Tab-separated table of C-alpha atoms in Angstrom:
chain	number	residue	atom	x	y	z
A	710	MET	CA	67.077	-4.083	103.143
A	711	LYS	CA	63.749	-3.454	102.658
A	712	ALA	CA	61.589	-3.705	106.095
A	713	VAL	CA	57.934	-3.182	107.067
A	714	ARG	CA	58.070	-0.944	110.090
A	715	LEU	CA	55.431	-0.972	112.592
A	716	GLU	CA	56.946	2.755	114.211
A	717	ALA	CA	53.796	3.246	116.226
A	718	VAL	CA	49.963	1.822	116.778
A	719	GLY	CA	48.603	3.006	113.809
A	720	SER	CA	51.591	3.978	111.985
A	721	ILE	CA	53.257	1.194	109.344
A	722	ALA	CA	55.446	1.682	106.643
A	723	LEU	CA	57.706	0.303	104.163
A	724	ARG	CA	61.755	1.445	105.064
A	725	GLU	CA	65.090	1.125	104.384
A	726	VAL	CA	66.857	-0.886	107.679
A	727	GLY	CA	70.554	-1.837	107.804
A	728	LYS	CA	71.102	-5.836	106.945
A	729	PRO	CA	71.040	-7.563	110.029
A	730	SER	CA	74.226	-10.192	110.763
A	731	ALA	CA	73.937	-13.567	112.325
A	732	GLY	CA	75.292	-13.772	116.143
A	733	PRO	CA	77.267	-16.901	116.957
A	734	ASP	CA	74.165	-19.012	117.751
A	735	ASP	CA	71.607	-17.318	114.797
A	736	LEU	CA	71.065	-18.135	111.198
A	737	LEU	CA	70.468	-15.189	108.771
A	738	VAL	CA	67.356	-16.311	107.015
A	739	ARG	CA	66.525	-14.752	103.258
A	740	ILE	CA	62.815	-14.349	103.396
A	741	GLU	CA	60.845	-16.238	100.632
A	742	ALA	CA	57.332	-15.773	102.803
A	743	CYS	CA	55.594	-14.388	105.443
A	744	GLY	CA	51.909	-14.562	106.400
A	745	VAL	CA	49.880	-12.060	107.633
A	746	CYS	CA	48.332	-12.754	111.025
A	747	GLY	CA	45.453	-11.222	112.402
A	748	THR	CA	47.811	-10.741	115.270
A	749	ASP	CA	50.229	-8.321	113.233
A	750	ARG	CA	46.305	-6.042	112.631
A	751	HIS	CA	45.728	-6.234	116.692
A	752	LEU	CA	49.735	-4.880	116.799
A	753	PHE	CA	48.606	-2.080	114.496
A	754	HIS	CA	45.658	-1.257	116.526
A	755	GLY	CA	46.843	-1.564	119.946
A	756	GLU	CA	45.002	-4.547	120.800
A	757	PHE	CA	47.911	-6.919	121.550
A	758	PRO	CA	51.342	-5.895	123.433
A	759	CYS	CA	54.706	-4.936	121.656
A	760	LYS	CA	57.196	-3.227	121.584
A	761	PRO	CA	57.438	-0.635	118.332
A	762	PRO	CA	59.231	0.502	116.455
A	763	VAL	CA	59.720	-3.188	115.128
A	764	THR	CA	59.529	-5.145	112.236
A	765	PRO	CA	56.306	-7.697	112.504
A	766	GLY	CA	55.792	-10.555	110.859
A	767	HIS	CA	56.389	-14.414	112.448
A	768	GLU	CA	54.750	-16.688	110.437
A	769	PHE	CA	57.629	-16.998	107.947
A	770	SER	CA	60.109	-19.303	105.933
A	771	GLY	CA	63.352	-18.970	103.969
A	772	ILE	CA	67.096	-19.957	102.969
A	773	VAL	CA	69.923	-19.515	105.316
A	774	GLU	CA	72.462	-17.053	103.724
A	775	ALA	CA	74.916	-17.251	107.106
A	776	VAL	CA	75.076	-19.027	110.050
A	777	GLY	CA	76.794	-18.103	113.681
A	778	ALA	CA	80.124	-19.261	114.273
A	779	ALA	CA	78.493	-21.699	117.173
A	780	VAL	CA	75.481	-23.142	115.466
A	781	LEU	CA	75.065	-26.642	114.469
A	782	GLY	CA	73.098	-28.893	111.839
A	783	PHE	CA	72.557	-26.247	109.541
A	784	SER	CA	74.120	-24.507	106.610
A	785	VAL	CA	73.874	-21.863	104.201
A	786	GLY	CA	70.896	-23.123	101.263
A	787	ASP	CA	68.577	-24.754	104.138
A	788	ARG	CA	65.281	-24.187	103.908
A	789	VAL	CA	63.591	-23.563	107.208
A	790	THR	CA	60.822	-22.519	109.260
A	791	GLY	CA	61.459	-20.590	112.366
A	792	ASP	CA	59.451	-20.589	115.651
A	793	PRO	CA	58.986	-17.091	116.658
A	794	ASN	CA	58.236	-17.889	120.321
A	795	ILE	CA	61.553	-17.531	122.578
A	796	ALA	CA	60.840	-18.802	126.199
A	797	CYS	CA	63.675	-18.410	128.669
A	798	GLY	CA	64.363	-21.479	129.920
A	799	ARG	CA	64.574	-20.121	133.381
A	800	CYS	CA	61.570	-19.487	134.658
A	801	LYS	CA	59.022	-21.320	136.627
A	802	HIS	CA	56.846	-22.162	133.985
A	803	CYS	CA	59.779	-23.306	131.715
A	804	HIS	CA	61.040	-25.782	134.239
A	805	ALA	CA	57.475	-26.826	133.954
A	806	GLY	CA	57.547	-26.925	130.754
A	807	ARG	CA	55.062	-24.694	129.600
A	808	VAL	CA	57.464	-22.871	127.357
A	809	ASN	CA	54.737	-20.806	126.090
A	810	LEU	CA	53.555	-19.434	129.583
A	811	CYS	CA	57.303	-17.965	129.935
A	812	SER	CA	57.225	-15.159	132.559
A	813	ASN	CA	59.902	-13.848	130.140
A	814	LEU	CA	59.062	-14.526	126.272
A	815	SER	CA	60.038	-12.965	123.527
A	816	ALA	CA	58.348	-13.338	119.861
A	817	ILE	CA	60.254	-12.687	116.669
A	818	GLY	CA	57.912	-9.807	114.956
A	819	ILE	CA	56.138	-8.628	118.492
A	820	HIS	CA	59.055	-8.056	120.393
A	821	ARG	CA	61.886	-8.201	118.103
A	822	ASP	CA	62.375	-7.515	114.429
A	823	GLY	CA	60.122	-10.291	112.243
A	824	GLY	CA	59.499	-11.726	108.543
A	825	PHE	CA	58.068	-8.643	106.887
A	826	ALA	CA	61.522	-8.053	105.357
A	827	ASP	CA	64.312	-9.209	103.160
A	828	TYR	CA	66.332	-10.718	106.120
A	829	VAL	CA	65.485	-11.949	109.658
A	830	VAL	CA	67.610	-13.162	112.387
A	831	LEU	CA	66.709	-16.440	113.771
A	832	PRO	CA	68.039	-18.464	116.642
A	833	GLN	CA	69.348	-21.853	115.863
A	834	LYS	CA	67.116	-23.317	118.983
A	835	GLN	CA	64.184	-21.801	116.849
A	836	ALA	CA	64.812	-23.273	113.650
A	837	PHE	CA	64.069	-25.993	112.035
A	838	LEU	CA	64.668	-27.631	108.644
A	839	LEU	CA	62.171	-27.978	105.741
A	840	PRO	CA	62.241	-30.052	102.390
A	841	ALA	CA	64.887	-28.953	99.902
A	842	ASP	CA	61.574	-29.001	97.088
A	843	LEU	CA	58.950	-27.516	99.553
A	844	LYS	CA	56.987	-25.346	97.263
A	845	PRO	CA	58.460	-22.083	99.359
A	846	THR	CA	55.228	-20.598	100.427
A	847	HIS	CA	54.131	-23.557	102.179
A	848	GLY	CA	56.611	-23.315	104.521
A	849	ALA	CA	55.060	-19.850	106.040
A	850	PHE	CA	51.844	-21.771	107.421
A	851	CYS	CA	54.349	-24.082	110.025
A	852	GLU	CA	53.523	-21.478	112.918
A	853	PRO	CA	49.665	-21.017	112.384
A	854	LEU	CA	49.765	-24.642	112.188
A	855	ALA	CA	51.713	-25.282	115.181
A	856	CYS	CA	49.152	-23.277	117.016
A	857	CYS	CA	46.417	-25.116	115.914
A	858	LEU	CA	48.158	-28.527	116.838
A	859	HIS	CA	48.532	-27.361	120.563
A	860	GLY	CA	44.738	-26.540	120.659
A	861	VAL	CA	44.275	-29.882	118.828
A	862	ASP	CA	46.139	-31.737	121.384
A	863	LEU	CA	44.374	-29.777	124.409
A	864	ALA	CA	41.109	-31.189	123.100
A	865	ALA	CA	41.821	-34.384	123.057
A	866	ILE	CA	39.847	-35.721	120.230
A	867	LYS	CA	38.859	-39.340	120.520
A	868	PRO	CA	37.854	-41.441	116.919
A	869	GLY	CA	34.295	-40.776	116.103
A	870	ALA	CA	34.351	-37.272	118.094
A	871	SER	CA	31.840	-34.719	116.965
A	872	VAL	CA	33.390	-31.100	116.985
A	873	VAL	CA	32.171	-27.378	116.005
A	874	VAL	CA	35.112	-25.135	114.345
A	875	LEU	CA	34.141	-21.326	114.854
A	876	GLY	CA	35.558	-19.100	112.226
A	877	GLY	CA	36.630	-19.784	108.753
A	878	GLY	CA	39.442	-18.452	108.546
A	879	VAL	CA	43.134	-19.730	108.011
A	880	ILE	CA	43.202	-21.087	111.588
A	881	GLY	CA	39.881	-22.732	111.490
A	882	LEU	CA	40.428	-24.411	108.111
A	883	LEU	CA	43.693	-25.610	109.578
A	884	THR	CA	41.724	-27.029	112.524
A	885	VAL	CA	39.098	-28.659	110.555
A	886	GLN	CA	41.738	-30.485	108.714
A	887	LEU	CA	43.465	-31.535	111.854
A	888	ALA	CA	40.240	-32.728	113.390
A	889	LYS	CA	39.812	-34.922	110.559
A	890	LEU	CA	42.999	-36.378	110.918
A	891	ALA	CA	42.515	-36.608	114.669
A	892	GLY	CA	39.617	-39.244	113.856
A	893	ALA	CA	36.418	-37.102	114.411
A	894	THR	CA	33.781	-37.958	112.252
A	895	THR	CA	31.366	-35.022	112.555
A	896	ILE	CA	32.892	-31.295	111.825
A	897	ILE	CA	31.060	-28.391	111.254
A	898	LEU	CA	32.446	-25.252	110.333
A	899	SER	CA	30.468	-21.869	111.147
A	900	THR	CA	31.305	-18.730	108.669
A	901	ARG	CA	29.382	-16.069	107.337
A	902	GLN	CA	31.660	-16.345	103.676
A	903	ALA	CA	30.213	-18.940	101.422
A	904	SER	CA	33.771	-19.402	99.642
A	905	ARG	CA	35.006	-20.461	102.811
A	906	ARG	CA	32.305	-22.654	103.964
A	907	SER	CA	32.631	-24.293	99.911
A	908	LEU	CA	36.369	-24.934	101.315
A	909	ALA	CA	35.900	-26.211	104.581
A	910	GLU	CA	33.947	-29.086	102.744
A	911	ASP	CA	36.336	-29.720	100.275
A	912	ILE	CA	38.671	-30.133	103.024
A	913	GLY	CA	37.408	-32.127	105.650
A	914	ALA	CA	33.642	-30.425	106.843
A	915	THR	CA	30.659	-32.675	107.137
A	916	ALA	CA	28.892	-29.638	107.781
A	917	THR	CA	28.749	-26.265	107.273
A	918	VAL	CA	26.765	-23.587	108.820
A	919	ASP	CA	26.066	-19.708	108.085
A	920	PRO	CA	25.780	-17.482	111.089
A	921	GLY	CA	24.450	-14.572	109.192
A	922	ALA	CA	21.556	-17.034	107.960
A	923	VAL	CA	20.694	-19.504	110.823
A	924	ASP	CA	20.972	-19.387	114.900
A	925	VAL	CA	24.004	-21.283	115.031
A	926	ILE	CA	22.845	-22.740	118.507
A	927	ASP	CA	19.585	-24.218	116.958
A	928	ALA	CA	21.491	-25.399	113.844
A	929	VAL	CA	23.958	-26.999	115.708
A	930	ALA	CA	22.602	-28.589	118.852
A	931	GLY	CA	18.949	-27.682	118.981
A	932	SER	CA	16.686	-30.866	119.176
A	933	ALA	CA	16.337	-30.622	115.447
A	934	GLY	CA	20.169	-29.559	114.987
A	935	LEU	CA	22.611	-31.492	113.289
A	936	VAL	CA	24.002	-32.548	116.485
A	937	PRO	CA	20.947	-32.406	119.402
A	938	GLY	CA	22.695	-31.597	122.504
A	939	GLY	CA	25.617	-30.520	121.704
A	940	VAL	CA	29.241	-31.372	120.570
A	941	ASP	CA	31.932	-33.048	121.964
A	942	VAL	CA	34.502	-30.444	121.260
A	943	VAL	CA	34.526	-26.915	120.230
A	944	PHE	CA	36.999	-24.717	118.835
A	945	GLU	CA	36.563	-20.599	118.841
A	946	CYS	CA	38.781	-19.980	115.826
A	947	ALA	CA	37.490	-16.567	115.395
A	948	GLY	CA	38.467	-14.138	118.237
A	949	VAL	CA	34.960	-12.619	118.307
A	950	ARG	CA	32.700	-11.580	121.417
A	951	ASP	CA	29.887	-13.414	119.565
A	952	THR	CA	31.399	-16.978	118.797
A	953	VAL	CA	33.218	-16.918	121.941
A	954	GLU	CA	29.857	-16.644	123.678
A	955	GLN	CA	28.310	-19.271	121.375
A	956	SER	CA	31.349	-21.818	122.307
A	957	LEU	CA	30.117	-22.417	125.422
A	958	ARG	CA	26.505	-23.042	124.675
A	959	LEU	CA	27.485	-25.723	121.792
A	960	ALA	CA	29.043	-27.728	123.630
A	961	ARG	CA	27.709	-30.605	125.291
A	962	ALA	CA	27.354	-31.770	128.809
A	963	GLY	CA	31.059	-33.123	129.791
A	964	GLY	CA	32.212	-31.448	126.964
A	965	THR	CA	35.244	-29.503	125.656
A	966	VAL	CA	35.591	-25.647	124.687
A	967	ILE	CA	38.880	-24.939	123.360
A	968	ILE	CA	39.403	-21.002	122.636
A	969	VAL	CA	42.045	-20.628	120.074
A	970	GLY	CA	41.315	-17.167	118.591
A	971	VAL	CA	43.047	-14.142	119.420
A	972	VAL	CA	40.504	-11.802	121.156
A	973	PRO	CA	41.390	-8.134	120.837
A	974	GLN	CA	43.059	-7.016	124.639
A	975	GLY	CA	39.890	-5.650	126.988
A	976	MET	CA	37.535	-7.103	124.811
A	977	LYS	CA	34.938	-8.980	127.600
A	978	GLY	CA	31.989	-11.521	127.175
A	979	ALA	CA	28.922	-12.944	128.742
A	980	PHE	CA	28.343	-16.494	130.393
A	981	GLU	CA	26.429	-18.275	133.026
A	982	PRO	CA	28.542	-19.717	135.451
A	983	PHE	CA	26.164	-22.019	136.670
A	984	ASP	CA	25.574	-23.023	133.002
A	985	LEU	CA	29.546	-23.351	132.991
A	986	LEU	CA	29.403	-25.933	136.758
A	987	PHE	CA	25.813	-27.440	136.113
A	988	ARG	CA	26.802	-28.517	132.318
A	989	GLU	CA	30.472	-29.559	133.291
A	990	LEU	CA	32.060	-27.964	130.727
A	991	LYS	CA	35.849	-27.780	130.113
A	992	VAL	CA	36.846	-24.676	128.619
A	993	LEU	CA	40.690	-23.975	127.904
A	994	GLY	CA	42.494	-21.227	126.089
A	995	SER	CA	44.975	-22.433	124.009
A	996	PHE	CA	48.113	-20.027	123.916
A	997	LEU	CA	50.573	-20.413	121.082
A	998	ASN	CA	52.737	-23.279	120.003
A	999	PRO	CA	54.705	-25.024	122.623
A	1000	TYR	CA	56.788	-28.225	121.346
A	1001	THR	CA	54.646	-28.454	118.356
A	1002	HIS	CA	56.487	-26.295	115.980
A	1003	GLY	CA	58.401	-29.347	114.744
A	1004	ARG	CA	55.746	-31.251	114.398
A	1005	ALA	CA	53.557	-28.696	112.034
A	1006	ALA	CA	56.863	-28.525	109.671
A	1007	GLN	CA	56.783	-32.200	109.339
A	1008	LEU	CA	53.290	-32.229	108.792
A	1009	ILE	CA	53.631	-29.610	105.980
A	1010	ALA	CA	56.302	-31.460	104.520
A	1011	SER	CA	54.354	-34.738	104.529
A	1012	GLY	CA	51.930	-32.763	102.343
A	1013	ALA	CA	48.920	-34.121	104.939
A	1014	ILE	CA	47.649	-30.445	105.229
A	1015	GLU	CA	46.124	-28.785	102.085
A	1016	ILE	CA	47.858	-25.552	101.925
A	1017	ASP	CA	47.572	-24.147	98.162
A	1018	ARG	CA	44.091	-23.360	98.505
A	1019	LEU	CA	43.954	-21.603	101.802
A	1020	ILE	CA	46.514	-18.947	100.154
A	1021	SER	CA	44.406	-16.178	98.878
A	1022	ARG	CA	47.301	-14.051	97.463
A	1023	GLN	CA	50.893	-12.851	97.616
A	1024	VAL	CA	51.806	-9.299	97.936
A	1025	THR	CA	55.078	-7.460	97.820
A	1026	LEU	CA	56.710	-6.051	100.780
A	1027	GLU	CA	55.726	-2.812	99.101
A	1028	GLU	CA	52.323	-3.809	99.140
A	1029	ALA	CA	51.475	-4.924	102.859
A	1030	PRO	CA	51.791	-1.539	105.196
A	1031	ALA	CA	48.519	-1.659	103.584
A	1032	VAL	CA	47.266	-5.275	103.739
A	1033	ILE	CA	47.998	-4.808	107.544
A	1034	ALA	CA	46.430	-1.871	108.083
A	1035	ASN	CA	42.966	-2.712	106.753
A	1036	PRO	CA	40.669	-5.938	107.405
A	1037	PRO	CA	41.153	-8.891	105.258
A	1038	ALA	CA	39.038	-8.839	102.134
A	1039	PRO	CA	35.730	-10.494	101.814
A	1040	GLY	CA	36.453	-14.218	101.175
A	1041	GLU	CA	40.383	-14.021	102.042
A	1042	VAL	CA	41.951	-16.824	104.140
A	1043	LYS	CA	45.770	-16.099	103.892
A	1044	VAL	CA	47.919	-13.243	102.573
A	1045	LEU	CA	51.919	-13.848	102.019
A	1046	VAL	CA	54.077	-11.366	101.581
A	1047	VAL	CA	57.134	-12.302	99.493
A	1048	PRO	CA	59.663	-9.597	99.198
A	1049	ARG	CA	60.854	-9.025	95.631
A	1050	SER	CA	64.476	-10.877	96.505
A	1051	SER	CA	62.772	-14.341	96.797
């Protein structure tokens, strides 16, 4: 079969490799679609730990082609989505129910071969059924939506709350939709790209700001801003220094900041501990998708989340290495890799 191989930091190529087989507890899944994530680009640049050589791709869905002898509840022909994050179930974090912090965490597409390929091996405990009539491309959004759900869970948004989302990529645009479903009545998205601001307003944002044209702090939380004094909840979804630093200044006293964006490993930001103390801010990291992948699959299946307008383009496996090795095109939200076999 064909697979995109990250062979070393800065080296990625399409290769012919052996088609894998399902073990006793596994499903062999023919990939229908796999999303290109910012983390895939971090892997390529050596900004996120992984174990090359490996086939990246952790946002995938597809059709079950074979099932292992011990598999129950799945059949050949089922459409499934895969939770890529495999917890050990034995460490203290797993015993405490915090599987995303597992001491022995292994991720499909990072530590073991993932979805930028014709086929992937998926442990049955990581698999979730999708409706047979769901658009094939929609299943690839379950993983990013699951990560956003965890962030929204941590934020504990109350009906009528005010929210700022920093970053207009797929994570920011999914978070806008989840904040609306959670009952927020003021939802502001900040991004430089006009097309993303327009899309955000169409799918749930009540206002948008362009950080290239205005001072975001003044425009949102200033005395003449959209929410004078700051908002209840800030979601940092861009993963860059500027927005991380902005996030603490946009929250009201007693507000909550959720760091969702994946920042490059080693990046540092500045903040004033006195300000954090004096305004009693709650600042939380939101890592991965503990127990949210199934809910994400149900939300996707329900049609409650706008998906089609988040898909910027579809590319083949042959085109995928160049997409991963280069920055997103202007205005791009989500690129899906769709193998020709699909």
